[in-house]
Amino acid sequence: MASPFLIFLAGTVAYALFRLSRVGRRPKGCPPGPPTLPILGNLHQIPKKNAHVQFKKWADEYGPIYSLILGTIVTIRSGIYSSRPEAYISSRASDGCRMVLMEYGNQWRRIRKFFHAFLQLKAIKAYVPCLELESTSVMADLLDKPQLIFHHIRRYTNSVSTQLVYEFRTPRIDDPKLLLMYDTMEKFGDVTGAGAAALLDVFPVLRYLPPGIRPLYNHALSIRKASLDLAGDLWFEAKRKVREGTAKPCFCVGLADAQAKEDVDDMGLAMTASTGLEAASDTTACILSGFIQAMVIYRDAQKKAQKAVDRVCGDRFPTMADMDNPEAQYIRACVKEILRWMPTATLGVPHAVIRADEYMGYRIPKGASVVLSIWGIHKDEKRYKNPRAFDPSRYMDDTTTSSESALGPDPTKRDHFGFGAGHRICEGMHVVDRTLFLFISRPVWAFDLSPAKDADGNDIIPNQDDLIGNFLRQPRPFPLGVKPRSESRAAAVRQAWKDAQELLDQDQQWKETPEGMPFTL
């Protein structure tokens, strides 16, 4: 007769084998999707590169809502969807402090409140002097060193961000803090998108391996240290200026004021500020790189944009005030179209279901990851005519800003989903609208952007499907021609930058804070 222990052991093994046999299967009632394999589910079918293209194909085959089974995780692509699924390696690489990865809860809501106050529309209007200064600076950079256009774009978006968050400019493309931030972000994106990171999420048992052989664990910790060191240095320097009374208006001043009223630790605030810097710098740079590519590939769109800005400005340098001119509609349409045509977060950021739900007759299990396949939506032939083409004319009758459209109650009428959706929609959309308007209007006013030539004099047309990056995608840098449309416009750019420098000191920082900048939250 078998002992009770052996019976218990046999039962335990049988139960474990039964549970293991269920891993990789599509739960009953879930949305349809590609056939699965035991244990793996659909994990083996996820491409290592350009996964957004495959996800679009599955949407065409299985419908607007379908499921992927990734080991132990149910992923549904398409208030209770506002959390985030646990991303083990990403969380270790950021100490769980990057807002974009936080679970829905009190900490996320508190940080969201900070950003909402900082980025609300009435505050954004006060940031216009910074946007105009930096876009003037990048125009001058393009005159002097046009071959470094993608480096100028990164400096431009980073300098806008450092001013709004920390109150200092980034005047050079080789600024050490700029290079360190982009290097850290690139490494974070690489480790987040690595296949081994996904394994630790879909098979959580692997997390119990010894740290020395746990996939990517030590690498994630090294990225975490670099991220926290940079964020801490920037925060404590900003906080020192607040304490000494020398700080200029910026987000960190508001955070320091909030810390004096609430119990918020320094590193939490340091990473909150760093989140704003990274998001505004990296995503906007990716979008602007996409616009440059669109102008080179779609020359007719460039000519239409030039005609539109010429009607508004003539030989005058464009300004933010031109955004409200009805004649600038094509430029505003370019803003919408580049956000649709080149979405940087092609697959969005996964949401997590905090309780079981039903949608379109399908069962959505608690804990499932819900992914808004932004690339697939933006390339949907049923939603957009000729969606692969960069065609701003599709928005000529749409006079809403992209941020107004994103906040509208009817998602079927949204112009694009580049800002995400739901409670976690991007708070910086008002800044993005204005940053893009200035950057789009000024280069097309001042320059002709053309393909580079090969040895035989033929145009080198960049491949719009050749994207780089993991979490954020952007065109692979490519050679191009940047030529002033006339000497008078080149002179206007030089004069605008000369006038702007009167506002800066010898270190290329603001002598005085632009009037109207908000000081606290």
XYZ file of C-alpha atoms in Angstrom:
521
model
C 0.000 0.000 0.000
C 1.409 3.352 -1.012
C 2.340 5.736 1.780
C 0.424 9.016 2.181
C 3.606 10.891 1.190
C 3.937 9.005 -2.100
C 0.241 9.595 -2.830
C 0.706 13.312 -2.112
C 3.851 13.425 -4.268
C 2.132 11.640 -7.161
C -0.831 13.969 -6.906
C 1.424 17.004 -6.860
C 3.354 15.824 -9.913
C 0.116 14.993 -11.752
C -1.303 18.427 -10.980
C 1.924 20.131 -12.062
C 1.932 18.190 -15.323
C -1.722 19.078 -15.899
C -1.021 22.779 -15.312
C 2.033 22.571 -17.575
C -0.042 20.965 -20.316
C -2.320 24.023 -20.260
C 0.568 26.453 -20.760
C 0.586 27.793 -24.298
C -3.081 26.985 -24.990
C -5.601 29.657 -25.883
C -8.137 29.871 -23.028
C -11.748 29.168 -23.879
C -13.637 32.292 -24.946
C -10.530 34.307 -25.798
C -10.381 36.198 -29.092
C -9.085 34.138 -32.055
C -5.476 34.101 -33.127
C -2.770 32.034 -34.809
C -2.453 28.351 -33.840
C -0.422 27.662 -30.719
C 2.193 25.132 -29.638
C 2.323 23.517 -26.179
C 4.340 25.561 -23.661
C 5.365 28.192 -26.230
C 1.927 29.238 -27.414
C 2.658 31.787 -30.161
C 6.028 32.816 -28.759
C 7.941 31.147 -31.588
C 5.988 33.167 -34.156
C 6.973 36.623 -32.872
C 9.553 38.071 -35.305
C 12.837 39.337 -33.893
C 12.636 42.380 -36.185
C 9.722 44.497 -37.399
C 7.170 42.669 -35.259
C 4.657 45.453 -35.971
C 4.444 44.273 -39.589
C 3.506 40.722 -38.547
C 0.952 42.012 -36.054
C -0.715 43.964 -38.871
C -0.919 40.759 -40.935
C -2.562 38.907 -38.043
C -5.076 41.734 -37.657
C -5.945 41.393 -41.348
C -6.431 37.637 -40.874
C -8.127 37.406 -37.464
C -9.923 40.736 -37.159
C -9.584 43.949 -35.150
C -9.236 42.078 -31.864
C -7.190 38.890 -31.627
C -5.087 37.110 -29.032
C -1.546 35.820 -28.802
C -0.567 33.263 -26.193
C 2.984 33.907 -25.011
C 3.812 31.092 -22.638
C 1.828 31.845 -19.499
C 0.662 35.258 -20.730
C -2.472 36.062 -22.726
C -1.959 39.101 -24.953
C -4.988 40.833 -26.473
C -4.235 43.215 -29.303
C -6.454 45.848 -30.071
C -10.768 52.145 -16.432
C -9.862 48.384 -16.039
C -7.303 48.403 -18.851
C -5.202 51.203 -17.313
C -2.591 49.169 -15.462
C 0.656 47.748 -16.866
C 1.708 44.110 -17.125
C 4.802 43.264 -15.136
C 7.947 43.631 -17.246
C 10.579 41.993 -15.067
C 13.788 43.072 -16.807
C 12.505 46.535 -17.727
C 11.484 47.106 -14.123
C 14.921 46.038 -12.884
C 16.593 48.325 -15.408
C 14.643 51.348 -14.136
C 14.181 50.465 -10.448
C 10.445 50.414 -11.120
C 10.437 54.214 -11.267
C 9.778 54.879 -14.949
C 6.214 56.122 -15.103
C 5.514 54.460 -18.438
C 5.967 51.030 -16.823
C 4.248 51.661 -13.485
C 1.169 49.731 -12.445
C -2.030 51.745 -12.075
C -2.244 52.945 -8.500
C -1.618 55.798 -6.068
C 2.012 56.359 -7.043
C 1.146 56.498 -10.761
C -1.786 58.856 -10.114
C 0.375 61.191 -8.032
C 3.058 61.429 -10.722
C 0.389 61.796 -13.394
C -0.958 64.784 -11.460
C 2.478 66.410 -11.544
C 2.730 66.020 -15.310
C -0.848 67.153 -15.892
C -0.233 70.429 -14.048
C 3.082 70.940 -15.821
C 1.807 70.140 -19.318
C -1.721 71.520 -19.323
C -2.568 73.741 -22.270
C -2.504 77.065 -20.393
C 1.032 76.287 -19.171
C 2.269 75.209 -22.594
C 1.692 78.662 -24.063
C 4.339 79.985 -21.681
C 6.930 77.604 -23.125
C 6.733 79.109 -26.628
C 9.909 81.242 -26.215
C 11.920 78.070 -25.526
C 10.438 76.305 -28.554
C 11.133 79.271 -30.828
C 14.692 79.725 -29.558
C 15.597 76.066 -30.077
C 13.992 75.795 -33.509
C 15.885 78.952 -34.545
C 19.083 77.365 -33.256
C 18.553 74.169 -35.250
C 17.911 76.191 -38.420
C 21.279 77.887 -37.950
C 22.877 74.483 -37.328
C 21.460 73.209 -40.625
C 23.061 76.129 -42.465
C 26.483 75.402 -40.971
C 26.548 71.594 -40.827
C 23.593 70.165 -42.764
C 25.199 66.701 -42.959
C 24.629 66.341 -39.190
C 20.890 66.915 -39.463
C 19.871 63.924 -37.330
C 22.312 64.971 -34.591
C 20.862 68.492 -34.697
C 17.373 67.055 -34.280
C 18.403 65.121 -31.169
C 20.043 68.213 -29.666
C 16.969 70.299 -30.479
C 14.465 68.012 -28.759
C 16.814 67.399 -25.842
C 17.426 71.117 -25.306
C 13.713 71.891 -25.291
C 13.269 69.105 -22.745
C 16.145 70.102 -20.447
C 14.821 73.676 -20.342
C 11.296 72.663 -19.425
C 12.375 70.043 -16.903
C 15.673 71.337 -15.441
C 15.900 74.996 -16.681
C 19.155 74.657 -18.660
C 19.787 74.502 -22.417
C 21.742 71.814 -24.276
C 23.660 73.964 -26.774
C 25.958 71.368 -28.407
C 25.432 68.042 -30.159
C 28.363 66.560 -28.205
C 27.070 67.594 -24.774
C 28.069 64.801 -22.338
C 24.670 64.686 -20.612
C 22.889 64.463 -23.962
C 25.122 61.617 -25.146
C 24.767 59.763 -21.844
C 20.974 60.078 -21.867
C 20.619 58.744 -25.404
C 23.117 55.957 -24.716
C 21.194 54.913 -21.596
C 17.872 55.063 -23.431
C 19.250 52.990 -26.304
C 20.530 50.334 -23.914
C 17.229 50.367 -22.025
C 15.347 49.890 -25.298
C 17.653 47.050 -26.326
C 17.295 45.168 -23.056
C 13.528 45.768 -22.967
C 13.093 44.377 -26.481
C 15.450 41.430 -26.055
C 14.031 37.942 -26.437
C 15.518 36.855 -23.121
C 13.584 39.635 -21.364
C 10.368 38.269 -22.852
C 11.217 34.768 -21.596
C 11.402 36.034 -18.026
C 7.918 37.515 -18.418
C 6.208 34.559 -20.088
C 7.956 31.942 -17.933
C 8.284 33.601 -14.497
C 9.921 30.482 -13.019
C 13.145 31.572 -14.782
C 13.347 34.517 -12.396
C 14.387 32.111 -9.641
C 17.591 31.155 -11.407
C 20.787 32.351 -9.674
C 21.510 36.005 -10.586
C 24.710 35.013 -12.373
C 22.850 32.938 -14.979
C 19.495 34.726 -14.917
C 19.068 36.133 -18.450
C 19.988 39.835 -18.740
C 19.713 40.379 -14.981
C 23.182 41.831 -14.360
C 22.992 43.863 -17.564
C 19.678 45.345 -16.392
C 21.260 46.302 -13.070
C 24.099 48.123 -14.854
C 21.562 50.095 -16.916
C 19.643 50.836 -13.735
C 22.768 52.283 -12.100
C 23.510 54.503 -15.110
C 19.887 55.700 -15.227
C 19.699 56.454 -11.512
C 23.103 58.164 -11.476
C 22.162 60.521 -14.318
C 18.673 61.195 -12.948
C 20.048 61.788 -9.458
C 22.778 64.174 -10.601
C 20.297 66.285 -12.566
C 17.702 66.295 -9.781
C 20.027 67.169 -6.916
C 21.587 69.988 -8.936
C 18.130 71.386 -9.679
C 17.104 70.971 -6.046
C 20.254 72.781 -4.881
C 19.327 75.787 -7.021
C 15.824 75.790 -5.559
C 17.245 75.710 -2.031
C 19.675 78.552 -2.797
C 17.015 80.652 -4.518
C 18.812 80.695 -7.880
C 16.499 78.311 -9.749
C 14.667 79.431 -12.857
C 11.117 78.249 -13.669
C 11.018 74.553 -14.607
C 9.349 71.262 -13.742
C 11.882 70.480 -11.003
C 10.954 73.657 -9.136
C 7.407 72.377 -8.973
C 8.578 68.936 -7.868
C 10.678 70.481 -5.100
C 7.647 72.488 -3.985
C 5.551 69.307 -3.963
C 8.231 67.500 -1.933
C 8.053 70.208 0.713
C 4.317 69.533 1.070
C 4.220 65.753 0.634
C 6.355 62.796 1.678
C 8.055 62.038 -1.655
C 11.564 60.532 -1.751
C 14.348 62.103 -3.780
C 14.990 59.231 -6.171
C 11.300 58.928 -6.967
C 11.265 62.611 -7.935
C 14.576 62.254 -9.762
C 13.132 59.496 -11.955
C 9.895 61.456 -12.417
C 11.883 64.367 -13.842
C 14.050 62.001 -15.874
C 10.943 60.359 -17.333
C 9.848 63.742 -18.669
C 13.284 64.382 -20.150
C 13.553 60.994 -21.834
C 10.039 60.928 -23.212
C 10.145 64.427 -24.664
C 13.656 64.053 -26.083
C 13.534 60.606 -27.632
C 9.994 60.317 -28.964
C 9.973 63.768 -30.548
C 13.382 63.201 -32.149
C 12.072 59.968 -33.701
C 9.008 61.772 -35.092
C 11.079 64.628 -36.555
C 13.501 62.177 -38.183
C 10.453 60.584 -39.772
C 9.336 63.959 -41.110
C 12.715 64.579 -42.741
C 12.470 61.167 -44.404
C 8.923 61.914 -45.597
C 10.056 65.183 -47.204
C 12.829 63.394 -49.088
C 10.630 60.533 -50.319
C 7.436 62.521 -50.996
C 8.709 65.621 -52.782
C 5.213 66.727 -53.832
C 4.207 66.956 -50.172
C 7.304 69.058 -49.514
C 6.386 71.445 -52.335
C 2.835 71.797 -51.009
C 4.184 72.508 -47.523
C 6.523 75.145 -48.948
C 3.672 76.829 -50.827
C 1.540 76.830 -47.687
C 4.198 78.414 -45.470
C 5.042 80.917 -48.214
C 1.399 82.037 -48.330
C 1.448 82.597 -44.591
C 4.919 84.092 -44.107
C 6.290 85.247 -47.441
C 9.931 86.114 -46.744
C 9.297 86.415 -43.006
C 10.695 83.781 -40.626
C 7.788 81.571 -39.392
C 6.716 81.877 -35.747
C 4.370 80.042 -33.411
C 1.726 82.722 -33.997
C 1.329 81.333 -37.530
C -0.170 78.129 -36.155
C -3.610 79.769 -35.897
C -3.584 81.135 -39.452
C -6.178 79.331 -41.636
C -3.675 79.413 -44.508
C -1.386 77.180 -42.426
C -3.816 74.262 -42.588
C -1.471 72.150 -44.739
C 1.308 72.556 -42.152
C -1.082 71.510 -39.388
C -2.088 68.578 -41.574
C 1.601 67.640 -41.847
C 1.719 67.482 -38.034
C -1.176 65.021 -37.984
C 0.139 62.994 -40.893
C 3.659 62.480 -39.545
C 2.188 61.282 -36.250
C 0.095 58.792 -38.240
C 2.669 57.842 -40.895
C 5.625 57.285 -38.567
C 4.320 56.296 -35.116
C 7.385 55.880 -32.930
C 5.849 53.423 -30.454
C 4.611 51.123 -33.214
C 3.025 48.684 -30.757
C 2.236 51.182 -28.039
C 2.917 50.219 -24.423
C 0.971 47.179 -23.169
C -1.891 47.779 -20.733
C -2.937 45.167 -18.181
C -6.452 44.051 -17.298
C -6.986 44.370 -13.541
C -10.129 42.228 -13.578
C -11.789 39.869 -16.044
C -13.903 41.518 -18.701
C -15.918 40.749 -21.815
C -15.523 42.634 -25.083
C -17.214 41.960 -28.434
C -18.373 38.644 -27.012
C -14.835 37.538 -26.095
C -13.573 36.749 -22.630
C -10.628 38.930 -21.551
C -8.990 37.197 -18.579
C -7.661 39.100 -15.574
C -3.971 39.891 -15.972
C -4.025 39.740 -19.779
C -1.804 42.213 -21.603
C -3.800 44.456 -23.922
C -1.813 46.018 -26.746
C -2.975 48.871 -28.956
C -1.311 47.984 -32.261
C -0.768 51.579 -33.360
C 1.116 50.670 -36.521
C -1.651 48.310 -37.587
C -4.349 50.935 -37.010
C -2.408 53.606 -38.877
C -1.827 51.323 -41.851
C -5.413 50.055 -42.001
C -6.701 50.386 -45.585
C -10.285 50.548 -44.293
C -9.501 53.547 -42.127
C -7.061 55.436 -44.372
C -6.869 55.613 -48.141
C -3.416 54.543 -49.351
C -2.133 54.405 -45.747
C 1.522 53.751 -46.625
C 1.800 57.109 -48.388
C 2.673 60.336 -46.579
C -0.319 62.423 -47.640
C -1.217 65.418 -45.424
C -4.106 66.307 -47.746
C -6.167 63.608 -45.980
C -6.469 66.082 -43.078
C -7.211 69.278 -45.000
C -10.802 69.346 -43.725
C -9.829 68.457 -40.154
C -9.277 71.681 -38.231
C -8.851 70.110 -34.779
C -5.384 69.836 -33.331
C -4.089 66.302 -32.925
C -4.380 66.707 -29.157
C -8.028 67.829 -29.433
C -8.742 64.811 -31.620
C -7.035 62.454 -29.169
C -9.240 63.679 -26.329
C -12.477 63.384 -28.327
C -15.148 60.956 -27.105
C -15.426 58.965 -30.366
C -12.268 56.925 -31.149
C -13.507 56.185 -34.673
C -13.028 59.875 -35.473
C -9.501 60.169 -34.110
C -6.884 61.320 -36.596
C -4.223 59.009 -35.158
C -3.315 57.025 -32.035
C 0.279 58.175 -31.654
C -0.484 59.575 -28.212
C -1.924 56.289 -26.992
C -5.396 55.927 -25.512
C -7.298 55.766 -22.266
C -6.194 57.071 -18.873
C -2.526 56.729 -19.845
C -2.718 58.938 -22.929
C 0.378 61.115 -23.408
C 0.234 64.274 -21.289
C 2.789 65.993 -23.536
C 0.590 66.089 -26.633
C 0.155 69.878 -26.484
C 3.937 70.363 -26.489
C 4.307 67.885 -29.343
C 1.744 69.729 -31.477
C 3.618 72.999 -31.128
C 7.098 71.542 -31.398
C 6.162 69.783 -34.626
C 4.465 72.847 -36.104
C 7.580 74.983 -35.627
C 9.982 72.314 -36.839
C 7.885 71.517 -39.904
C 7.183 75.110 -40.918
C 10.711 76.462 -40.507
C 12.787 73.882 -42.440
C 10.388 73.803 -45.407
C 10.378 77.621 -45.425
C 14.183 77.839 -45.363
C 15.437 74.719 -47.167
C 14.955 72.277 -49.993
C 15.388 68.704 -48.719
C 16.423 66.304 -51.466
C 17.780 62.769 -51.902
C 21.544 62.299 -51.904
C 23.166 61.142 -55.146
C 25.123 57.952 -55.802
C 28.332 57.784 -57.854
C 26.305 57.766 -61.088
C 24.217 60.773 -60.112
C 21.083 58.787 -59.307
C 18.854 59.643 -56.341
C 19.363 57.558 -53.208
C 15.805 57.162 -51.891
C 15.600 56.001 -48.263
C 13.521 52.924 -47.523
C 10.569 53.971 -45.363
C 10.298 50.436 -43.978
C 13.923 50.391 -42.759
C 13.426 51.307 -39.105
C 15.785 51.042 -36.177
C 15.160 50.854 -32.442
C 13.185 48.530 -30.206
C 10.667 50.214 -27.920
C 10.763 53.382 -30.050
C 11.185 53.118 -33.814
C 12.592 55.664 -36.236
C 14.073 55.724 -39.755
C 17.621 54.513 -40.143
C 19.759 57.653 -40.686
C 20.365 58.308 -44.364
C 22.277 60.837 -46.492
C 20.346 63.741 -47.978
C 20.795 67.180 -49.456
C 19.912 70.277 -47.396
C 20.102 73.462 -49.475
C 18.769 76.980 -48.673
C 15.862 77.923 -50.917
C 17.444 81.348 -51.410
C 20.277 83.422 -50.011
C 17.744 85.880 -48.576
C 16.156 83.101 -46.520
C 19.547 81.854 -45.389
C 20.305 85.428 -44.305
C 16.969 85.588 -42.460
C 17.894 82.432 -40.531
C 21.287 83.892 -39.610
C 19.683 87.134 -38.473
C 17.045 85.325 -36.421
C 19.759 83.340 -34.643
C 21.855 86.500 -34.127
C 18.863 88.201 -32.518
C 18.171 85.137 -30.371
C 21.732 85.081 -29.058
C 21.147 88.482 -27.489
C 18.998 86.588 -25.005
C 21.805 84.167 -24.080
C 24.922 84.482 -21.941
C 28.455 83.315 -22.770
C 27.505 79.739 -21.880
C 24.553 79.872 -24.283
C 22.060 79.844 -21.407
C 19.147 82.253 -20.931
C 20.207 85.544 -19.357
C 16.713 86.030 -17.999
C 13.764 83.682 -17.781
C 11.159 84.245 -20.517
C 8.192 86.095 -19.067
C 5.235 83.970 -18.040
C 7.055 80.683 -17.395
C 5.247 78.826 -14.573
C 7.383 78.494 -11.461
C 5.502 75.933 -9.418
C 2.819 73.324 -9.820
